[in-house]
CSV table of C-alpha atoms and ligand atoms in Angstrom, one decimal:
chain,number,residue,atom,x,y,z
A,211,UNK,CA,93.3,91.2,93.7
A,212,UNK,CA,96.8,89.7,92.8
A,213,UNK,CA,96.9,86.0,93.1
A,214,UNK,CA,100.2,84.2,93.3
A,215,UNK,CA,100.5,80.9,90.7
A,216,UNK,CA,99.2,78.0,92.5
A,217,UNK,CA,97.5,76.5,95.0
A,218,UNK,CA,98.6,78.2,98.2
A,219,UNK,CA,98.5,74.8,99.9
A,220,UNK,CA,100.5,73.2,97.3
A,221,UNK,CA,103.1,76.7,97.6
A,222,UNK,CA,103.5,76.1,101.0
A,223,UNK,CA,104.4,72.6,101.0
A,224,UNK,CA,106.6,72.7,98.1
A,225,UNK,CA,108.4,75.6,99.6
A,226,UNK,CA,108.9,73.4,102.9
A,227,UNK,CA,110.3,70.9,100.6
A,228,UNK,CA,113.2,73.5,98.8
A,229,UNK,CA,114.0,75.4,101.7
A,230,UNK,CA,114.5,72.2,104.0
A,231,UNK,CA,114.1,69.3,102.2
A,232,UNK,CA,111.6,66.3,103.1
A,233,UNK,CA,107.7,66.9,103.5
A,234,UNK,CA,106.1,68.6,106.0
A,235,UNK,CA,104.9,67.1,108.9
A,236,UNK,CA,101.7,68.6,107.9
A,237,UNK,CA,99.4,72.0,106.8
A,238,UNK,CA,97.0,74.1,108.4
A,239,UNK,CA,95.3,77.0,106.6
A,240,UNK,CA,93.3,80.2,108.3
A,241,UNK,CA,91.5,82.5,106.1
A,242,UNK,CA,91.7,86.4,105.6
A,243,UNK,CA,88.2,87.9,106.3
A,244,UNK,CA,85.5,91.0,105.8
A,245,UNK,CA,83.6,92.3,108.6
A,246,UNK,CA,79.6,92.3,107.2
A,247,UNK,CA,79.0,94.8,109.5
A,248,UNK,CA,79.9,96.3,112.9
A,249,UNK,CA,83.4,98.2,112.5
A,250,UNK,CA,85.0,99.5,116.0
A,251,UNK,CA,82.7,97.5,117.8
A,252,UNK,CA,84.9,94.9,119.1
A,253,UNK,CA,87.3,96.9,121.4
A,254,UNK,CA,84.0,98.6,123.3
A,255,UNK,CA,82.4,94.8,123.7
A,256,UNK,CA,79.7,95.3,121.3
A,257,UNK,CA,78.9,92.9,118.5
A,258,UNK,CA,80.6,91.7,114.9
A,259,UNK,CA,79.2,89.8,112.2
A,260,UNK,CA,82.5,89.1,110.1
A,261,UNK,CA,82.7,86.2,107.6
A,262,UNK,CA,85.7,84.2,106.5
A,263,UNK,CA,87.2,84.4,102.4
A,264,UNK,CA,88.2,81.6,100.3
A,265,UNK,CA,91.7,83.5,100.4
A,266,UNK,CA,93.6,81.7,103.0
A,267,UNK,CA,97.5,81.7,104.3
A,268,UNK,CA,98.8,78.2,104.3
A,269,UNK,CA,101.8,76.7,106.8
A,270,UNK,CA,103.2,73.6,106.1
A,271,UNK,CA,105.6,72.6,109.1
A,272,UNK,CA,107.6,69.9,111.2
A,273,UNK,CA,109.2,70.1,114.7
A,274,UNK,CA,112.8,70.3,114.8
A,275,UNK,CA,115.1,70.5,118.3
A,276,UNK,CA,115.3,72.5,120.8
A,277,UNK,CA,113.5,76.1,121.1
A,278,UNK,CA,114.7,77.1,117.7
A,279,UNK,CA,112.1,78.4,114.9
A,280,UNK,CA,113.0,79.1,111.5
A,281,UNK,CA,110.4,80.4,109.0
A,282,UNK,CA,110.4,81.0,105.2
A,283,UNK,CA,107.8,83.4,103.7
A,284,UNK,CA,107.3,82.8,100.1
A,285,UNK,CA,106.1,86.6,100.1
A,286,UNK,CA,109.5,88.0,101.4
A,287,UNK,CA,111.2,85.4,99.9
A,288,UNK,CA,113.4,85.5,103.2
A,289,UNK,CA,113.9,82.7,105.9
A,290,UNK,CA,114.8,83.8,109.2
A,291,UNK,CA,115.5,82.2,112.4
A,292,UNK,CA,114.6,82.9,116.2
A,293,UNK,CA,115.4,81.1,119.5
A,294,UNK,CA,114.7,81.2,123.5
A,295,UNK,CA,116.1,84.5,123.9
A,296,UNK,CA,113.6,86.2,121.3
A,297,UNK,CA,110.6,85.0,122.5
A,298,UNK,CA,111.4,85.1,126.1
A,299,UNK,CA,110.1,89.4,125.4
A,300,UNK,CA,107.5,90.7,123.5
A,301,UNK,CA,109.0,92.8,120.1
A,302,UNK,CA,112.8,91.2,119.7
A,303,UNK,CA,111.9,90.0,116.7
A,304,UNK,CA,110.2,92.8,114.4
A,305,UNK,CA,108.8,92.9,110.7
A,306,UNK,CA,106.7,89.6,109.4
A,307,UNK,CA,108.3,87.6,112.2
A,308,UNK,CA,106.8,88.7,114.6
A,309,UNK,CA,103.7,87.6,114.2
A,310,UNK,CA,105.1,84.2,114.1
A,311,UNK,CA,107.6,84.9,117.2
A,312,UNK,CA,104.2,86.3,118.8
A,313,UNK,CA,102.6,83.4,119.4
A,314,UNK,CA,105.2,81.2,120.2
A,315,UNK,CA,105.7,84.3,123.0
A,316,UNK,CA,102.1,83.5,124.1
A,317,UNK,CA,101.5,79.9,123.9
A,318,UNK,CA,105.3,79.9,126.3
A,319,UNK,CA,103.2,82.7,128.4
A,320,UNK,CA,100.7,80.6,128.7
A,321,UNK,CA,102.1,77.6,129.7
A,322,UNK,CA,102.5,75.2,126.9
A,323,UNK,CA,105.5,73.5,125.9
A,324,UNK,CA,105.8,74.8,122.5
A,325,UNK,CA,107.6,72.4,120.2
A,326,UNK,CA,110.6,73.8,118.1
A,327,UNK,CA,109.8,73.9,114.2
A,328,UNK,CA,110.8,74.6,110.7
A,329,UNK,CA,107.2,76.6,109.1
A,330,UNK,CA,107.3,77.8,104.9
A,331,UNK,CA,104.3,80.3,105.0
A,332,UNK,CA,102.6,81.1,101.4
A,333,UNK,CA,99.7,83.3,101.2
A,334,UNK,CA,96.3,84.3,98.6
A,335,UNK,CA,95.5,87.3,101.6
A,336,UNK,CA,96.6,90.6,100.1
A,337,UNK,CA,98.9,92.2,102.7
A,338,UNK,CA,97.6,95.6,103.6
A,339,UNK,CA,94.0,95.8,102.2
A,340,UNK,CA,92.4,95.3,105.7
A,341,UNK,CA,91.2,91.4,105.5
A,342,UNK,CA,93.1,90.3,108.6
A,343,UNK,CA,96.2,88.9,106.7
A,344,UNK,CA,98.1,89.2,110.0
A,345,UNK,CA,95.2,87.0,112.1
A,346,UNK,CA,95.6,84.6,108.9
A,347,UNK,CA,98.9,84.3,109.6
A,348,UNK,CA,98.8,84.2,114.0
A,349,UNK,CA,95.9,81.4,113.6
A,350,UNK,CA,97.6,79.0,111.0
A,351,UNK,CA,101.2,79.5,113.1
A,352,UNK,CA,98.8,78.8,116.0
A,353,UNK,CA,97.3,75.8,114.9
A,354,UNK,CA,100.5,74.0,113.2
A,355,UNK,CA,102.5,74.7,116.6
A,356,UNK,CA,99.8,73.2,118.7
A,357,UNK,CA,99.1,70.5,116.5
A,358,UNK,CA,103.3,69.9,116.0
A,359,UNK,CA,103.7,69.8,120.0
A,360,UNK,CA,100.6,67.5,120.8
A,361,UNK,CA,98.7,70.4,122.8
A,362,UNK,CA,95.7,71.0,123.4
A,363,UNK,CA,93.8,74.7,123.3
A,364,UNK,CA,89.8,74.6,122.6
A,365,UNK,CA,88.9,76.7,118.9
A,366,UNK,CA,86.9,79.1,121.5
A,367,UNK,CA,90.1,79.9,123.1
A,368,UNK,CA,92.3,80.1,120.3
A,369,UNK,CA,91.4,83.8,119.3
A,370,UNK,CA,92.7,85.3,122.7
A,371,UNK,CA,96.2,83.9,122.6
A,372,UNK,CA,96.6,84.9,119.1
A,373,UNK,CA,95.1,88.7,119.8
A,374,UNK,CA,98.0,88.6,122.7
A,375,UNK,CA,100.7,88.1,120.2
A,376,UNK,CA,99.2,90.8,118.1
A,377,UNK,CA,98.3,93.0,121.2
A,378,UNK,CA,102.0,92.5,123.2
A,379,UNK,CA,104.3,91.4,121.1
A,380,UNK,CA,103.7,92.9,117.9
A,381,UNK,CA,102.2,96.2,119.5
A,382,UNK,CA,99.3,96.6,117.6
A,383,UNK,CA,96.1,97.7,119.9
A,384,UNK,CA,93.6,95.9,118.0
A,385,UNK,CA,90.4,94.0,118.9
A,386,UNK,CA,88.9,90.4,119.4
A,387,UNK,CA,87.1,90.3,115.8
A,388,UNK,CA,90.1,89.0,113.0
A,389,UNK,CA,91.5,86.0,115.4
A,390,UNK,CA,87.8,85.4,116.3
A,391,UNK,CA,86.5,85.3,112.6
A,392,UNK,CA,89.4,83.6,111.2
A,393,UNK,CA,89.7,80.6,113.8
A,394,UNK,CA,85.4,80.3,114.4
A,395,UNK,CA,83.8,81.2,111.2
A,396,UNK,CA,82.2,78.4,109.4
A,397,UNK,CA,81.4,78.3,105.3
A,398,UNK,CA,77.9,79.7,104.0
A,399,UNK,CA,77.8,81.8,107.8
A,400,UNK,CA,78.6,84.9,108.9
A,401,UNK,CA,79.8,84.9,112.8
A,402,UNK,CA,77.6,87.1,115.3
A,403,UNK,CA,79.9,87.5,117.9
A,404,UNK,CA,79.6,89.0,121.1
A,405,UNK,CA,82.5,90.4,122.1
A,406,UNK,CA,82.3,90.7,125.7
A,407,UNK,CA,81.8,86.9,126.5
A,408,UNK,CA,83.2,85.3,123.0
A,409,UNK,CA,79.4,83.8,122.6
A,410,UNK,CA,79.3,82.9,119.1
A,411,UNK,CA,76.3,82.4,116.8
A,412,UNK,CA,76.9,80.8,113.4
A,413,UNK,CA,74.5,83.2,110.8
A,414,UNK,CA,73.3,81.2,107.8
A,415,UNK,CA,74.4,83.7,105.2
A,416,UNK,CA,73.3,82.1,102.2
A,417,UNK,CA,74.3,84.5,99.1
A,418,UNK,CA,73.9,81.9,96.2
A,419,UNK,CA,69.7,80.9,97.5
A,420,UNK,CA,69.1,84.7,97.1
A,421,UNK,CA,71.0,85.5,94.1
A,422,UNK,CA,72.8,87.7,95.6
A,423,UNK,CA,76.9,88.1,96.1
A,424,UNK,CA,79.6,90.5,97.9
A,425,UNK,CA,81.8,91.9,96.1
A,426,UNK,CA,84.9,93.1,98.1
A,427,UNK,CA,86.4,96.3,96.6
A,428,UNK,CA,90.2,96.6,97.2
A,429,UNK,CA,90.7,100.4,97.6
A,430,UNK,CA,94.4,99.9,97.2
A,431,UNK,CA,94.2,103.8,98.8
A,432,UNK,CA,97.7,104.2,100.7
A,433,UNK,CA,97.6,103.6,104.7
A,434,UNK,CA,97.4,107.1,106.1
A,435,UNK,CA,98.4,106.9,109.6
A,436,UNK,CA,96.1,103.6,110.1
A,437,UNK,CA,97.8,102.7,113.2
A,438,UNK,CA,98.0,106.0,115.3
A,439,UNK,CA,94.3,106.9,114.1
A,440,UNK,CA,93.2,103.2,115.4
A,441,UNK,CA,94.6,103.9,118.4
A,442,UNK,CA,93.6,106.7,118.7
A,443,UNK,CA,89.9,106.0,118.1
A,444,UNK,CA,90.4,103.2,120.7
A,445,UNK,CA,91.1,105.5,123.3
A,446,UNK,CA,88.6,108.3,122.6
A,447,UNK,CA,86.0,105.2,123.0
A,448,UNK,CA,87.7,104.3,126.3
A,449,UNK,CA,87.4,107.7,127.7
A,450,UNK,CA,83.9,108.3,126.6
A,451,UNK,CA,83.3,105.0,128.3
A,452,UNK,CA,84.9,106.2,131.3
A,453,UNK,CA,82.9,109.7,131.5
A,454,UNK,CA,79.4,108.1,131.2
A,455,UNK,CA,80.9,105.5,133.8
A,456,UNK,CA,80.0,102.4,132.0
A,457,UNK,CA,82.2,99.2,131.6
A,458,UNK,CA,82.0,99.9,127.7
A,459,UNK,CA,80.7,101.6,125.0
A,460,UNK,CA,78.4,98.5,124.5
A,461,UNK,CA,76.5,99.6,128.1
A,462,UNK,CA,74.9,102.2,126.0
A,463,UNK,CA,71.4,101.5,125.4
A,464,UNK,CA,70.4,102.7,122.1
A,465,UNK,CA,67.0,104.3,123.3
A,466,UNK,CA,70.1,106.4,125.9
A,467,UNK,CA,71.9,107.5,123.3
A,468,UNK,CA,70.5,111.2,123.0
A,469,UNK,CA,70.7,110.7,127.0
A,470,UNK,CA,74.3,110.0,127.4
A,471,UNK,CA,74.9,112.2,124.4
A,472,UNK,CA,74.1,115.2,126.1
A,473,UNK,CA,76.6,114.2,128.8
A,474,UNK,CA,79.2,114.5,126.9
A,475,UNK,CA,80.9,118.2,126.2
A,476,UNK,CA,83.5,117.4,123.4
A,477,UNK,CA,81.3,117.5,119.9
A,478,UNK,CA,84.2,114.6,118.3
A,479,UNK,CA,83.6,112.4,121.3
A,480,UNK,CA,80.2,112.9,120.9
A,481,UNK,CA,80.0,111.9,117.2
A,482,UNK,CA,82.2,108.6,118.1
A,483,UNK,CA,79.9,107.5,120.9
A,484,UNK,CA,76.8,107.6,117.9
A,485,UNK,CA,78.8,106.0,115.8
A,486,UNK,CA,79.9,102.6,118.0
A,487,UNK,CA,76.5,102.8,120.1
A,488,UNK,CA,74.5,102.9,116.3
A,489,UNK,CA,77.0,100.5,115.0
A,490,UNK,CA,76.3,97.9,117.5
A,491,UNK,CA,72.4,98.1,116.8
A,492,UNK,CA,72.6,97.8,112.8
A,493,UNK,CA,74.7,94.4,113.9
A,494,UNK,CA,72.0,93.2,115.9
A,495,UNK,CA,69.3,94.4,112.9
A,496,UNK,CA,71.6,92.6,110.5
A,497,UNK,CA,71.2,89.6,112.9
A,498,UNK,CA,67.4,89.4,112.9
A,499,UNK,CA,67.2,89.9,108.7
A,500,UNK,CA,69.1,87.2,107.9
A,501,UNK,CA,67.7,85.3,110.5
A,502,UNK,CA,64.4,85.8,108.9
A,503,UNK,CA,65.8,84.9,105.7
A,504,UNK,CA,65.5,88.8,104.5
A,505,UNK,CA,69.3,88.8,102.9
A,506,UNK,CA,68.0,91.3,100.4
A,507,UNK,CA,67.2,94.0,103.1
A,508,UNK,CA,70.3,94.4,105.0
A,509,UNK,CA,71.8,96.6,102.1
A,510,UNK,CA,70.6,100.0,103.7
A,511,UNK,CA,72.1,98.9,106.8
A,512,UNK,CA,75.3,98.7,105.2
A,513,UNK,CA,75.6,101.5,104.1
A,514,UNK,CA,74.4,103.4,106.9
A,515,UNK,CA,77.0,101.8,108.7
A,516,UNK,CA,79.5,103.3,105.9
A,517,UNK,CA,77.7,106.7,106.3
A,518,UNK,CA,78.7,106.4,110.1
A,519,UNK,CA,81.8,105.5,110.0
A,520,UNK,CA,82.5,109.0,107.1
A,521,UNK,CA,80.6,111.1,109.1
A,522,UNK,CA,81.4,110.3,112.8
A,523,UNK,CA,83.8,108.1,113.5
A,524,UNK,CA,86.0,109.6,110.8
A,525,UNK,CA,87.6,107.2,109.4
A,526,UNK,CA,87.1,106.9,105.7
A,527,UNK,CA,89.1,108.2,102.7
A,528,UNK,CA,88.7,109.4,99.3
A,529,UNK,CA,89.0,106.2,97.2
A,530,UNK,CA,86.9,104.0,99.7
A,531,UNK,CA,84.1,106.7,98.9
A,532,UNK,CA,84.2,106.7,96.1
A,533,UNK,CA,84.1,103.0,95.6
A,534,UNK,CA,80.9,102.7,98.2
A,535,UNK,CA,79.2,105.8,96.1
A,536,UNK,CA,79.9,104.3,92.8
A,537,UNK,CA,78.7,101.1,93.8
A,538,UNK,CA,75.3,102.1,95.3
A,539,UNK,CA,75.4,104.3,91.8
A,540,UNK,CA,75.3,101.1,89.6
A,541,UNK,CA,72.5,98.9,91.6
A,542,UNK,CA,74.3,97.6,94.8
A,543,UNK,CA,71.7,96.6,97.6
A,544,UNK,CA,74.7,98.3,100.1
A,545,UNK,CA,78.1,99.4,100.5
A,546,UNK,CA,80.6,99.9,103.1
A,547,UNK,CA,84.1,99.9,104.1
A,548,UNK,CA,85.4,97.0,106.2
A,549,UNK,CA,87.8,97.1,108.8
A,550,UNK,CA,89.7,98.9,110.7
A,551,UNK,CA,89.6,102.3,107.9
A,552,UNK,CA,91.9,105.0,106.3
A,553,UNK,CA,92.1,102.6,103.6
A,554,UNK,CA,91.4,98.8,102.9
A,555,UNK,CA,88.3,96.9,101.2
A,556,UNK,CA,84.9,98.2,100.6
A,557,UNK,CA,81.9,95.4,100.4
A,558,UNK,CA,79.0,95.5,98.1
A,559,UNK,CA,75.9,93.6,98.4
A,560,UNK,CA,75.0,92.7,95.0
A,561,UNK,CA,72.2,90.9,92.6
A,562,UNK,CA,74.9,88.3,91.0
A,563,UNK,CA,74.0,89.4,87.9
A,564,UNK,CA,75.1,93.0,88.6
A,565,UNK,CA,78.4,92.0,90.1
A,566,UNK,CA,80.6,92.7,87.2
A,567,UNK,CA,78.4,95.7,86.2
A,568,UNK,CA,79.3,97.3,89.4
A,569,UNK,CA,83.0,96.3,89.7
A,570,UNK,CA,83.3,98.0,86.0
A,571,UNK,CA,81.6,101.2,87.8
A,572,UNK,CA,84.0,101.9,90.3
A,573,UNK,CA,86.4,101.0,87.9
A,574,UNK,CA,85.5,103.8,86.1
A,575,UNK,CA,84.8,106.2,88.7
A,576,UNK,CA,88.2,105.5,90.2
A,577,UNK,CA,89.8,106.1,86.8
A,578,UNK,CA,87.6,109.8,86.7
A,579,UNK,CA,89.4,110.3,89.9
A,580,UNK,CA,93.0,109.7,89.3
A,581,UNK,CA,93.2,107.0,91.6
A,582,UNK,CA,95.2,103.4,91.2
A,583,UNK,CA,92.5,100.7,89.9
A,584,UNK,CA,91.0,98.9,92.4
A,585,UNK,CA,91.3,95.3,92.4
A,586,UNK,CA,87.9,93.4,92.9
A,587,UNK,CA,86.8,89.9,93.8
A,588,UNK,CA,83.3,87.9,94.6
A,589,UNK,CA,83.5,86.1,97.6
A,590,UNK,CA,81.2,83.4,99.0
A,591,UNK,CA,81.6,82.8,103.2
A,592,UNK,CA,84.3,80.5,103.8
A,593,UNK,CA,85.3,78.3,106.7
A,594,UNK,CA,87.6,79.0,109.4
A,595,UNK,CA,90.8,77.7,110.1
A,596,UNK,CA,91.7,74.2,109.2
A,597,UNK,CA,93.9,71.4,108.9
A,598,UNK,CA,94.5,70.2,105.3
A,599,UNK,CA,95.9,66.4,105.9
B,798,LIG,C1,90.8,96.0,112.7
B,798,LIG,C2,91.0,95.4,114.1
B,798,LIG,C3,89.8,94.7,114.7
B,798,LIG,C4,88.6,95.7,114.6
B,798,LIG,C5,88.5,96.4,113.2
B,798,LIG,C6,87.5,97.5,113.2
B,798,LIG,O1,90.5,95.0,111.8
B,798,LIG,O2,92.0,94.4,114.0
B,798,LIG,O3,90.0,94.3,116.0
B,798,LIG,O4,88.7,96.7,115.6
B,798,LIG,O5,89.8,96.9,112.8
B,798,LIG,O6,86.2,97.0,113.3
């Protein structure tokens, strides 16, 4: 994965410091983050167990007057500038921006007096490879505007207003999980959360006591369709939901499934209910190894959750099975694809040992194939958002 030279902390602020001269007021960080396992979950109110990455998005910022914002991004290498009138509507301003313009939109929808600010954004989160650089970037904006304008938002609520600026004013359907993981998760845990009431439990997920390590696969396969695909698996859930007259796909009892299977007539809907209504269950499996302390065993879950997500929700490609395949092929415990699909990072559960071993094997298998190298990293579970001084 390409890293930028630098402490993305020390980027940020010495970015503040060219484009605007001064110090920052200050720096808050949120981390990208892989899902361990339940993928599509969220959006039916089932269960996730993401964890947060050492890569992390850093925004060092002041307040300035008046409702004015103006943001550099060290990745665009632009600065732009937004006021009253942009903000007062979801989407005026568009590309990277928004995400910024987004929450300042929702904290003013909310209520709170959102200061005016100058933000300089750097970033280690690859854009693109499905570990939530977007959330990375809503939760640190998030946190530095609260923090700039004295107000006060509990962490458990954080998430929603930050989904809302995703959700309405960037336009992007997407679920509770990225804000969630990115703002709760804590280091060494993965976060089981419930998605239907934001109940959180904090997993020890201790990698380093069992010798073990994830190794997150970039696919670095090109986006095909990701967004129209999401939503349209979104609303293939909602319907089913709808037909079997249950709140959510997460009122599906496992031991109902064949039930409620058989009251469906459309064979893809069918295959999509399995999927979310198994998905949820190998979280909640997941759960109760590593309570037990059995990190080893949860590698078949994983990639049974992979196999679901190929076979019926659909929503693989090529390189990222390849990569999973590969990986199982040279001694991972388990392998899947994280996120939201048609592209993005793949996870192996690994002896640590064996981590280079299998990187260099899907390396290889990639190259058999024709496709772009994969970029690889090891990852211990890092914490959530933060400020830095
Ligand atoms: C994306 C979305 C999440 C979630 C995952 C799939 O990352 O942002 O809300 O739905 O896909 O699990």
């Amino acid at each position: 994965m390409t890293h930028l030279n630098g402490d993305v902390a020390e980027r940020a602020a010495a970015g503040f410091t060219d484009k605007y001269g001064g110090r920052a007021t200050g720096r808050w960080a949120a981390p990208g983050r892989v899902n361990l396992i339940g993928e599509h979950t969220d959006y039916n109110d089932g269960f996730v167990l993401p964890f947060a990455l050492p890569l992390r998005t850093v925004v060092a910022a002041d307040r300035q007057d008046g409702d004015n914002w103006t943001v550099w991004s060290e990745l665009s290498g632009e600065t732009i500038t937004f006021g009253a009138d942009d903000v007062a509507e979801p989407g005026r301003v568009t590309g990277w921006g928004a995400y910024v313009a987004g929450v300042v939109w929702a904290l003013r929808e909310a209520g709170h007096q959102v200061p005016g600010a100058r933000l300089a954004i750097a970033s280690d989160v690859p854009l693109g490879s499905g570990l939530s650089s977007s959330a990375a970037l809503e939760s640190a904006v998030l946190a530095a505007l609260l923090d700039l304008g004295g107000l006060e938002l509990p962490a458990e609520r954080r998430p929603r207003l930050a989904q809302r600026a995703e959700n309405v004013y960037v336009g992007a359907p997407t679920g509770i999980m990225d804000q969630s993981a990115v703002i709760r998760c804590r280091a060494g845990h993965a976060l089981f959360l419930d998605c239907r009431d934001e109940s959180v439990e904090h997993i020890p997920f201790d990698l380093d006591a069992a010798g073990l390590a994830v190794l997150v696969i970039d696919s670095r396969a090109p986006h095909r369709h990701a967004d129209g695909e999401y939503a349209a698996r979104r609303q293939s859930c909602e319907a089913a939901a709808e037909a079997l007259g249950v709140p959510a796909l997460r009122d599906v009892a496992v031991d109902q499934l064949d039930a409620a299977l058989t009251r469906l007539d459309d064979e893809v809907t069918r295959r999509r209910v399995r999927h979310v209504v198994t998905e949820d269950q190998r979280v909640l499996d997941t759960v109760a190894l590593l309570r037990a302390g059995r990190v080893r065993d949860i590698g078949p879950l994983l990639t049974a959750s992979h196999v679901s997500m190929r076979d019926d929700f659909e929503i693989t490609v090529p390189e990222v099975d390849t990569a999973v395949e590969a990986a199982l092929a040279a001694g991972a415990l388990g392998a899947r694809m994280t996120g939201g699909g048609f592209g993005g990072c793949v996870l192996a559960l690994v002896k640590a040992d064996q981590a280079e071993a299998v990187a260099t094997a899907v390396k290889t298998a990639y190259a058999k194939q024709g496709f772009t190298t994969p970029g690889t990293l090891t990852v211990l579970p890092a914490p959530g958002a933060t400020r830095l001084n």
